[in-house]
Tab-separated table of C-alpha atoms in Angstrom:
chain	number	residue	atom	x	y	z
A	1019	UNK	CA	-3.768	125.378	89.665
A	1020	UNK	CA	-5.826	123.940	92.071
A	1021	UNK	CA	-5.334	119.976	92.148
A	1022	UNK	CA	-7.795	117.015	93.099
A	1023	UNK	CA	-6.902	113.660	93.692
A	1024	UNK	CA	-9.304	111.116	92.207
A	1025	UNK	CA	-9.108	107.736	92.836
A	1026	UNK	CA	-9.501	105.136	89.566
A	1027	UNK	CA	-12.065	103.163	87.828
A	1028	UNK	CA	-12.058	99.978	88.616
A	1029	UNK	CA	-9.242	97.786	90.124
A	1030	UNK	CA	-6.861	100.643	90.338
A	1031	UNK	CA	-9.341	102.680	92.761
A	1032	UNK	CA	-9.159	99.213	95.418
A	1033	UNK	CA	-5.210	99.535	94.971
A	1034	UNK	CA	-5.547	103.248	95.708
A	1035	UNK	CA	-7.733	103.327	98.685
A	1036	UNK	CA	-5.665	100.053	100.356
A	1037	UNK	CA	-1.953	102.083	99.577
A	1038	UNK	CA	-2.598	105.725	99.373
A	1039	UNK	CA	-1.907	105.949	95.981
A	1040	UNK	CA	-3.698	108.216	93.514
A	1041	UNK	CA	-3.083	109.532	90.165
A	1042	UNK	CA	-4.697	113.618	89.000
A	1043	UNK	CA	-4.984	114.963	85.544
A	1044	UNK	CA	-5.052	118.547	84.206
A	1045	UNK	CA	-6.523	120.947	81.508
A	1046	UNK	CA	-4.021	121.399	79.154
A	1047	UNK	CA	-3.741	125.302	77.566
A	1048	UNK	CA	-5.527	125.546	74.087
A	1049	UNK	CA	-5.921	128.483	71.912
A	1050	UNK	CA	-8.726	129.435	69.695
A	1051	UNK	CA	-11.230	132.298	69.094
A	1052	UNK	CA	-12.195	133.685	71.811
A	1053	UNK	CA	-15.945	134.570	72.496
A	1054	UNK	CA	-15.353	135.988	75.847
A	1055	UNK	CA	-13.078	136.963	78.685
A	1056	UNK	CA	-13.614	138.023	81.814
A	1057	UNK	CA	-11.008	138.620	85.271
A	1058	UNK	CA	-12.809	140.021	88.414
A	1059	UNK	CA	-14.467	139.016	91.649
A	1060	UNK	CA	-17.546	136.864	92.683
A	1061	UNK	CA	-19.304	138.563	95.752
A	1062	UNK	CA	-21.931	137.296	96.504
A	1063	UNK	CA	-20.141	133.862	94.770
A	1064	UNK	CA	-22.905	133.894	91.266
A	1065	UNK	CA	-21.743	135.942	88.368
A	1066	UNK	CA	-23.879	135.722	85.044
A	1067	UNK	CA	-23.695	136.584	81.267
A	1068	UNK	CA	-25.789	136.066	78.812
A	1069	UNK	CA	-24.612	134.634	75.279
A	1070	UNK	CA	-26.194	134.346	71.899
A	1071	UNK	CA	-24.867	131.169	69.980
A	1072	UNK	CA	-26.020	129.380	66.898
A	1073	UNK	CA	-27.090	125.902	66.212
A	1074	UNK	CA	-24.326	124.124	65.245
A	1075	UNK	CA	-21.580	125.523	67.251
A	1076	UNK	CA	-18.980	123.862	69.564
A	1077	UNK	CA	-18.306	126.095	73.001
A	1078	UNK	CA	-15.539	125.732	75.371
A	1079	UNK	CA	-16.687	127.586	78.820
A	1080	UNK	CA	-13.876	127.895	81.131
A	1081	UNK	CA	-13.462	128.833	84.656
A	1082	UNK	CA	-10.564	129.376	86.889
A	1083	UNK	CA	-9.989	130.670	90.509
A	1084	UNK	CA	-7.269	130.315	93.056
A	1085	UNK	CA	-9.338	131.442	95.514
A	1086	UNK	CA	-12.394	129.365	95.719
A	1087	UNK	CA	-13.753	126.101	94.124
A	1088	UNK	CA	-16.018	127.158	90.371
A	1089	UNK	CA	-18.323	125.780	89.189
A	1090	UNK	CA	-20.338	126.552	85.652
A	1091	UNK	CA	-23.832	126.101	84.526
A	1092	UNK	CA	-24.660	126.506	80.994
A	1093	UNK	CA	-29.115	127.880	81.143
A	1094	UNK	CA	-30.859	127.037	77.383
A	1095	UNK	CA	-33.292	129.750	75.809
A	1096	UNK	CA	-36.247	127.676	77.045
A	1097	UNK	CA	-34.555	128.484	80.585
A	1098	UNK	CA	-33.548	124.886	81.523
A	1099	UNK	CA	-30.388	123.600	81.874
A	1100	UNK	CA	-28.641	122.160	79.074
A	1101	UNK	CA	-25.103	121.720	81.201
A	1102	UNK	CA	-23.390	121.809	84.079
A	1103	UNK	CA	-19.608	121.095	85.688
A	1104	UNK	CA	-18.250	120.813	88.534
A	1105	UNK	CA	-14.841	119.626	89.343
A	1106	UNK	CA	-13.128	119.110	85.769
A	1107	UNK	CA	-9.888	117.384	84.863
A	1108	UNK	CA	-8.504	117.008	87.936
A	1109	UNK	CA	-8.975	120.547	89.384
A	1110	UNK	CA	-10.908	122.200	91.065
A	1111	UNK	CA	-11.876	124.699	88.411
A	1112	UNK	CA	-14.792	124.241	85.940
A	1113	UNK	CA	-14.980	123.735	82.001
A	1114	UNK	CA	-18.135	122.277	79.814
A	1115	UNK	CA	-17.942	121.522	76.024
A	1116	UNK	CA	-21.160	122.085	74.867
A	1117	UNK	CA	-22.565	121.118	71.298
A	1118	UNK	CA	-25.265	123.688	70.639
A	1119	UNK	CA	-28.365	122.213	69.029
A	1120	UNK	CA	-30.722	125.123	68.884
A	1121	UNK	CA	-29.644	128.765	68.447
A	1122	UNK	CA	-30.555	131.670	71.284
A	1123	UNK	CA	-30.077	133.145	73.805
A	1124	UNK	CA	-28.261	131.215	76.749
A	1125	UNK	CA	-27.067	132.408	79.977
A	1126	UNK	CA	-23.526	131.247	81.954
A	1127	UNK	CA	-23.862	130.810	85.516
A	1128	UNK	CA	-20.437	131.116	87.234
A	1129	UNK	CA	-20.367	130.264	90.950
A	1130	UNK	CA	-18.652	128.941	93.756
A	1131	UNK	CA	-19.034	125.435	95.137
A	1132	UNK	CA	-20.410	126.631	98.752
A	1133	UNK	CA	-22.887	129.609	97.112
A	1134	UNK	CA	-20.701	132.050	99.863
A	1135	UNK	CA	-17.388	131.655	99.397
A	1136	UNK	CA	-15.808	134.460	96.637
A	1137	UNK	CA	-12.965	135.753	95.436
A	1138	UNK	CA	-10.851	136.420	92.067
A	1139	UNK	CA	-11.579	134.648	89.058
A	1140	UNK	CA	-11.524	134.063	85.227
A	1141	UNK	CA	-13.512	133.463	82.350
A	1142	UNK	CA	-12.970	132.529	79.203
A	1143	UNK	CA	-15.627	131.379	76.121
A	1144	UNK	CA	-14.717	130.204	72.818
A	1145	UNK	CA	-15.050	127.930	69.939
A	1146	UNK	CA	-13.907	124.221	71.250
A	1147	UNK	CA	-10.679	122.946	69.433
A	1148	UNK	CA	-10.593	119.358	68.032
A	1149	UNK	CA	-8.750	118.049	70.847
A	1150	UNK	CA	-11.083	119.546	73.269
A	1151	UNK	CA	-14.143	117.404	72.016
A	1152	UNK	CA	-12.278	114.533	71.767
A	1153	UNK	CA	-10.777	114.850	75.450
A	1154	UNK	CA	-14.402	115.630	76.555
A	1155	UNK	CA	-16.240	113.162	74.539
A	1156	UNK	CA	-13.364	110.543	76.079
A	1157	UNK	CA	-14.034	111.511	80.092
A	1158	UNK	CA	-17.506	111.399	79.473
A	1159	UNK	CA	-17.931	107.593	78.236
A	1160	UNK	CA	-15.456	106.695	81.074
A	1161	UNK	CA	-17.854	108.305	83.880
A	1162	UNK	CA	-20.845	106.105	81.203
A	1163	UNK	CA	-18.374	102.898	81.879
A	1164	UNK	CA	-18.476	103.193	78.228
A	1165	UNK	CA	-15.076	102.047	77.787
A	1166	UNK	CA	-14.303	100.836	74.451
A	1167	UNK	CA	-15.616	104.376	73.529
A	1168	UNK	CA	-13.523	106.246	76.092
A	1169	UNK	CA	-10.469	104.193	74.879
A	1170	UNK	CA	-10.900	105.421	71.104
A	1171	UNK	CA	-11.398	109.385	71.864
A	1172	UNK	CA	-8.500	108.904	74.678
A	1173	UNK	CA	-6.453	107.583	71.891
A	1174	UNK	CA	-7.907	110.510	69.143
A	1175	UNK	CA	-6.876	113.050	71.926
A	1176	UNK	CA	-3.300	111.918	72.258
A	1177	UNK	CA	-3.151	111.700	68.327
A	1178	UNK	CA	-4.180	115.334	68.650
A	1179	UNK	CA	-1.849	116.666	71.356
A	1180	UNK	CA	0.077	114.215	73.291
A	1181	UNK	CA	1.247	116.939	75.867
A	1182	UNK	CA	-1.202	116.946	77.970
A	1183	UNK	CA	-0.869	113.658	80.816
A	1184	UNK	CA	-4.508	113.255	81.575
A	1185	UNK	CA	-5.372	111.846	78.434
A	1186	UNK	CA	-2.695	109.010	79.018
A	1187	UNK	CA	-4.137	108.279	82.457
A	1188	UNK	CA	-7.588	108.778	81.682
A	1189	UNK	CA	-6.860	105.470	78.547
A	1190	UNK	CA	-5.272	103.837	81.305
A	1191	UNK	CA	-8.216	104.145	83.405
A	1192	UNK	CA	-10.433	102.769	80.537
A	1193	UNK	CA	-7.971	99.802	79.478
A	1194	UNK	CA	-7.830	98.738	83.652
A	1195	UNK	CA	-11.657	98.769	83.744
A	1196	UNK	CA	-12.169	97.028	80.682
A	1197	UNK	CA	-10.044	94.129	81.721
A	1198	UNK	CA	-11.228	94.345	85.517
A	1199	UNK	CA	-14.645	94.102	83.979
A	1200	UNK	CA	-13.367	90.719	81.962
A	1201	UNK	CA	-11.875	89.449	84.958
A	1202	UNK	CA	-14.861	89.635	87.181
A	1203	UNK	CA	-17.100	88.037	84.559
A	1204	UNK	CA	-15.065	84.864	85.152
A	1205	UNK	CA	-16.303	84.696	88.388
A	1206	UNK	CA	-12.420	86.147	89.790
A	1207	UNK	CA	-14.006	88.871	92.224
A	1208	UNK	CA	-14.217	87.788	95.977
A	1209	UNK	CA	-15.218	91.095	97.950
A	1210	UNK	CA	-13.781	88.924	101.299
A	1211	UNK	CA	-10.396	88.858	100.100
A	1212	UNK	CA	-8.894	92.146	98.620
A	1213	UNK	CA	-5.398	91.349	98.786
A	1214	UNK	CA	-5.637	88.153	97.320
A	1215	UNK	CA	-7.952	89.584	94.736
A	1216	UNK	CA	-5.597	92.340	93.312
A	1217	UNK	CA	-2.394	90.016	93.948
A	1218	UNK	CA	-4.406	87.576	91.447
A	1219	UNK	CA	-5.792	90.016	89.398
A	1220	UNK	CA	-2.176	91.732	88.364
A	1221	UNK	CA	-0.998	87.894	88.160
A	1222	UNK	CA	-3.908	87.410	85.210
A	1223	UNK	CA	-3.010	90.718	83.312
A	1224	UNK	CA	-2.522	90.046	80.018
A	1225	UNK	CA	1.430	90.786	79.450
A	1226	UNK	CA	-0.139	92.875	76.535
A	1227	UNK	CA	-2.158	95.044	78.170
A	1228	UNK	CA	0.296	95.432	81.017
A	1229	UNK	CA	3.050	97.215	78.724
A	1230	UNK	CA	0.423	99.748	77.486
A	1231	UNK	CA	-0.671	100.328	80.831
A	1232	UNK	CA	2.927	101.061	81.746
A	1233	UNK	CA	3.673	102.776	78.588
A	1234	UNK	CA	0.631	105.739	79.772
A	1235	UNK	CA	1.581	105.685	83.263
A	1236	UNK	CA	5.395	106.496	82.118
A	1237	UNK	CA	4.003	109.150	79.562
A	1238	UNK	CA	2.323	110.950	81.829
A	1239	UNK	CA	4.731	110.928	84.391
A	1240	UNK	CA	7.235	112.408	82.154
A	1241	UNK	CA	4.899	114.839	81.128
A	1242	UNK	CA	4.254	115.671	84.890
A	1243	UNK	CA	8.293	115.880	85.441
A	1244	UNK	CA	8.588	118.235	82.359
A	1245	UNK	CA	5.783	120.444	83.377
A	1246	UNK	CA	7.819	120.789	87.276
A	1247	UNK	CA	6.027	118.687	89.068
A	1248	UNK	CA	8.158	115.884	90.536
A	1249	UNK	CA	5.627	115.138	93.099
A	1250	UNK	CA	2.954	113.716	90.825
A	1251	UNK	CA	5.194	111.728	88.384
A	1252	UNK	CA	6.893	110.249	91.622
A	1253	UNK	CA	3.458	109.146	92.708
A	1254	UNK	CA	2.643	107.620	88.916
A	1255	UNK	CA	6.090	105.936	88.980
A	1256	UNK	CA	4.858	104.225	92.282
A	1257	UNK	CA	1.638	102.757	90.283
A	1258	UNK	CA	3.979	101.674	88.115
A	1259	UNK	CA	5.763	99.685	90.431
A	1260	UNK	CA	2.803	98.659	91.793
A	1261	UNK	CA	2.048	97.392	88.296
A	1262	UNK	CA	5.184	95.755	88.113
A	1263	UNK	CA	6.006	94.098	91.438
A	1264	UNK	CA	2.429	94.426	93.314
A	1265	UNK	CA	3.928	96.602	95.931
A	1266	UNK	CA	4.033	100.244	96.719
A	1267	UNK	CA	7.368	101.743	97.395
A	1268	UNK	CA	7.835	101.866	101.415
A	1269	UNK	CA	4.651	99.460	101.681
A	1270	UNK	CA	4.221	96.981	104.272
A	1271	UNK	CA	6.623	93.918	103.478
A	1272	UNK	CA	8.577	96.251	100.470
A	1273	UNK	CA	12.063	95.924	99.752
């Protein structure tokens, strides 16, 4: 699987840029009924398929490559677009959840990022699972700044399947810009001074909010360390120093 680093919302995305930290997430594997699959090519890079869905419905439309960056685009009966995707939980391969309010005729739009570059490929369509929604609903409030919202469908996501790390670093994300957001409206943030800034700011943290920050950061990097990938929960286990102690390991002025 293709990885993206993404920096943080909020406080965490200052800490990132100044250190070189970052943190990813990924799509966990779900099974339900499927609606459709598809393996093959993408030359020129725009495959299509048209789908007939009812009012009502929940769809999962996913797309993976190795060889070239997806992206999906979900076309409504009335031929506008009723969604779109990109990049998607910390990958470079594509997914939309899509609640469909009027039944018809739609029409997938699978392509590459660059509209030339090709290459192998996979599609799948089906009916959403719980957690799916709930993980969705959850990623969109936090790109809304919605955050009390993102923090409750984090939390219903985990309740659902607590396998999968990027829900634990996507509520981590939402709790650290909720209480950067506090923090600034007491007149803490002074653009001039960025060290000073976070070295207050993680002085402030309620002691609270600091063990449940910790407590997702360690979740997902055991989850991370379980799935084989050392690398990432290494780099999580340095934010969680960085929580701790305000330093990166092998930073400037570290132990």
């Amino acid at each position: 699987m293709k990885h993206v680093f993404s920096r943080t919302v909020g406080l965490l995305a200052t800490m990132a840029a100044l250190t070189g930290g970052f943190w990813l997430g990924a799509t966990p594997t779900v099974s339900a009924q499927c609606i459709l699959e598809e393996q093959g090519t993408i030359d020129p890079a725009l495959r299509e398929y048209p789908l007939t869905i009812e009012a009502g419905e929940v769809i999962a439309i996913i797309m993976t490559s190795e060889d070239f960056d997806t992206v999906l685009s979900l076309i409504g009966p009335d031929g506008e677009e009723v969604a779109f995707n990109d990049d998607y939980g910390g990958t470079l391969n594509s997914q939309i959840i899509y609640a469909v309010e009027v039944s018809g005729d739609y029409l997938i739009q699978g392509m590459s990022f660059d509209g030339q570059q090709g290459g192998s490929f996979e599609l799948e369509v089906r009916s959403a699972t719980a957690y799916e929604v709930a993980l969705n609903q959850a990623q969109v409030s936090l790109e809304q700044q919605d955050l009390e919202a993102a923090i409750t469908a984090y939390t219903e996501a985990i309740d659902l399947d607590a396998s999968n790390p990027q829900a634990f670093l996507g509520r981590a994300d939402a709790y650290f810009g909720q209480a950067l957001a506090a923090w600034e409206a007491q007149g803490n943030f002074d653009e001039g001074a960025a060290a000073t800034f976070e070295e207050q700011f993680l002085a402030d943290l309620d002691p609270e909010l600091r063990n449940i920050l910790l407590s997702d950061f360690e979740a997902a990097a055991s989850l991370y360390e379980a799935e084989g990938d050392p690398f990432t929960a290494q780099s999580l286990r340095e934010q969680i120093q960085y929580l701790e102690t305000g330093e990166f390991p092998g930073a400037t002025g570290s132990p």
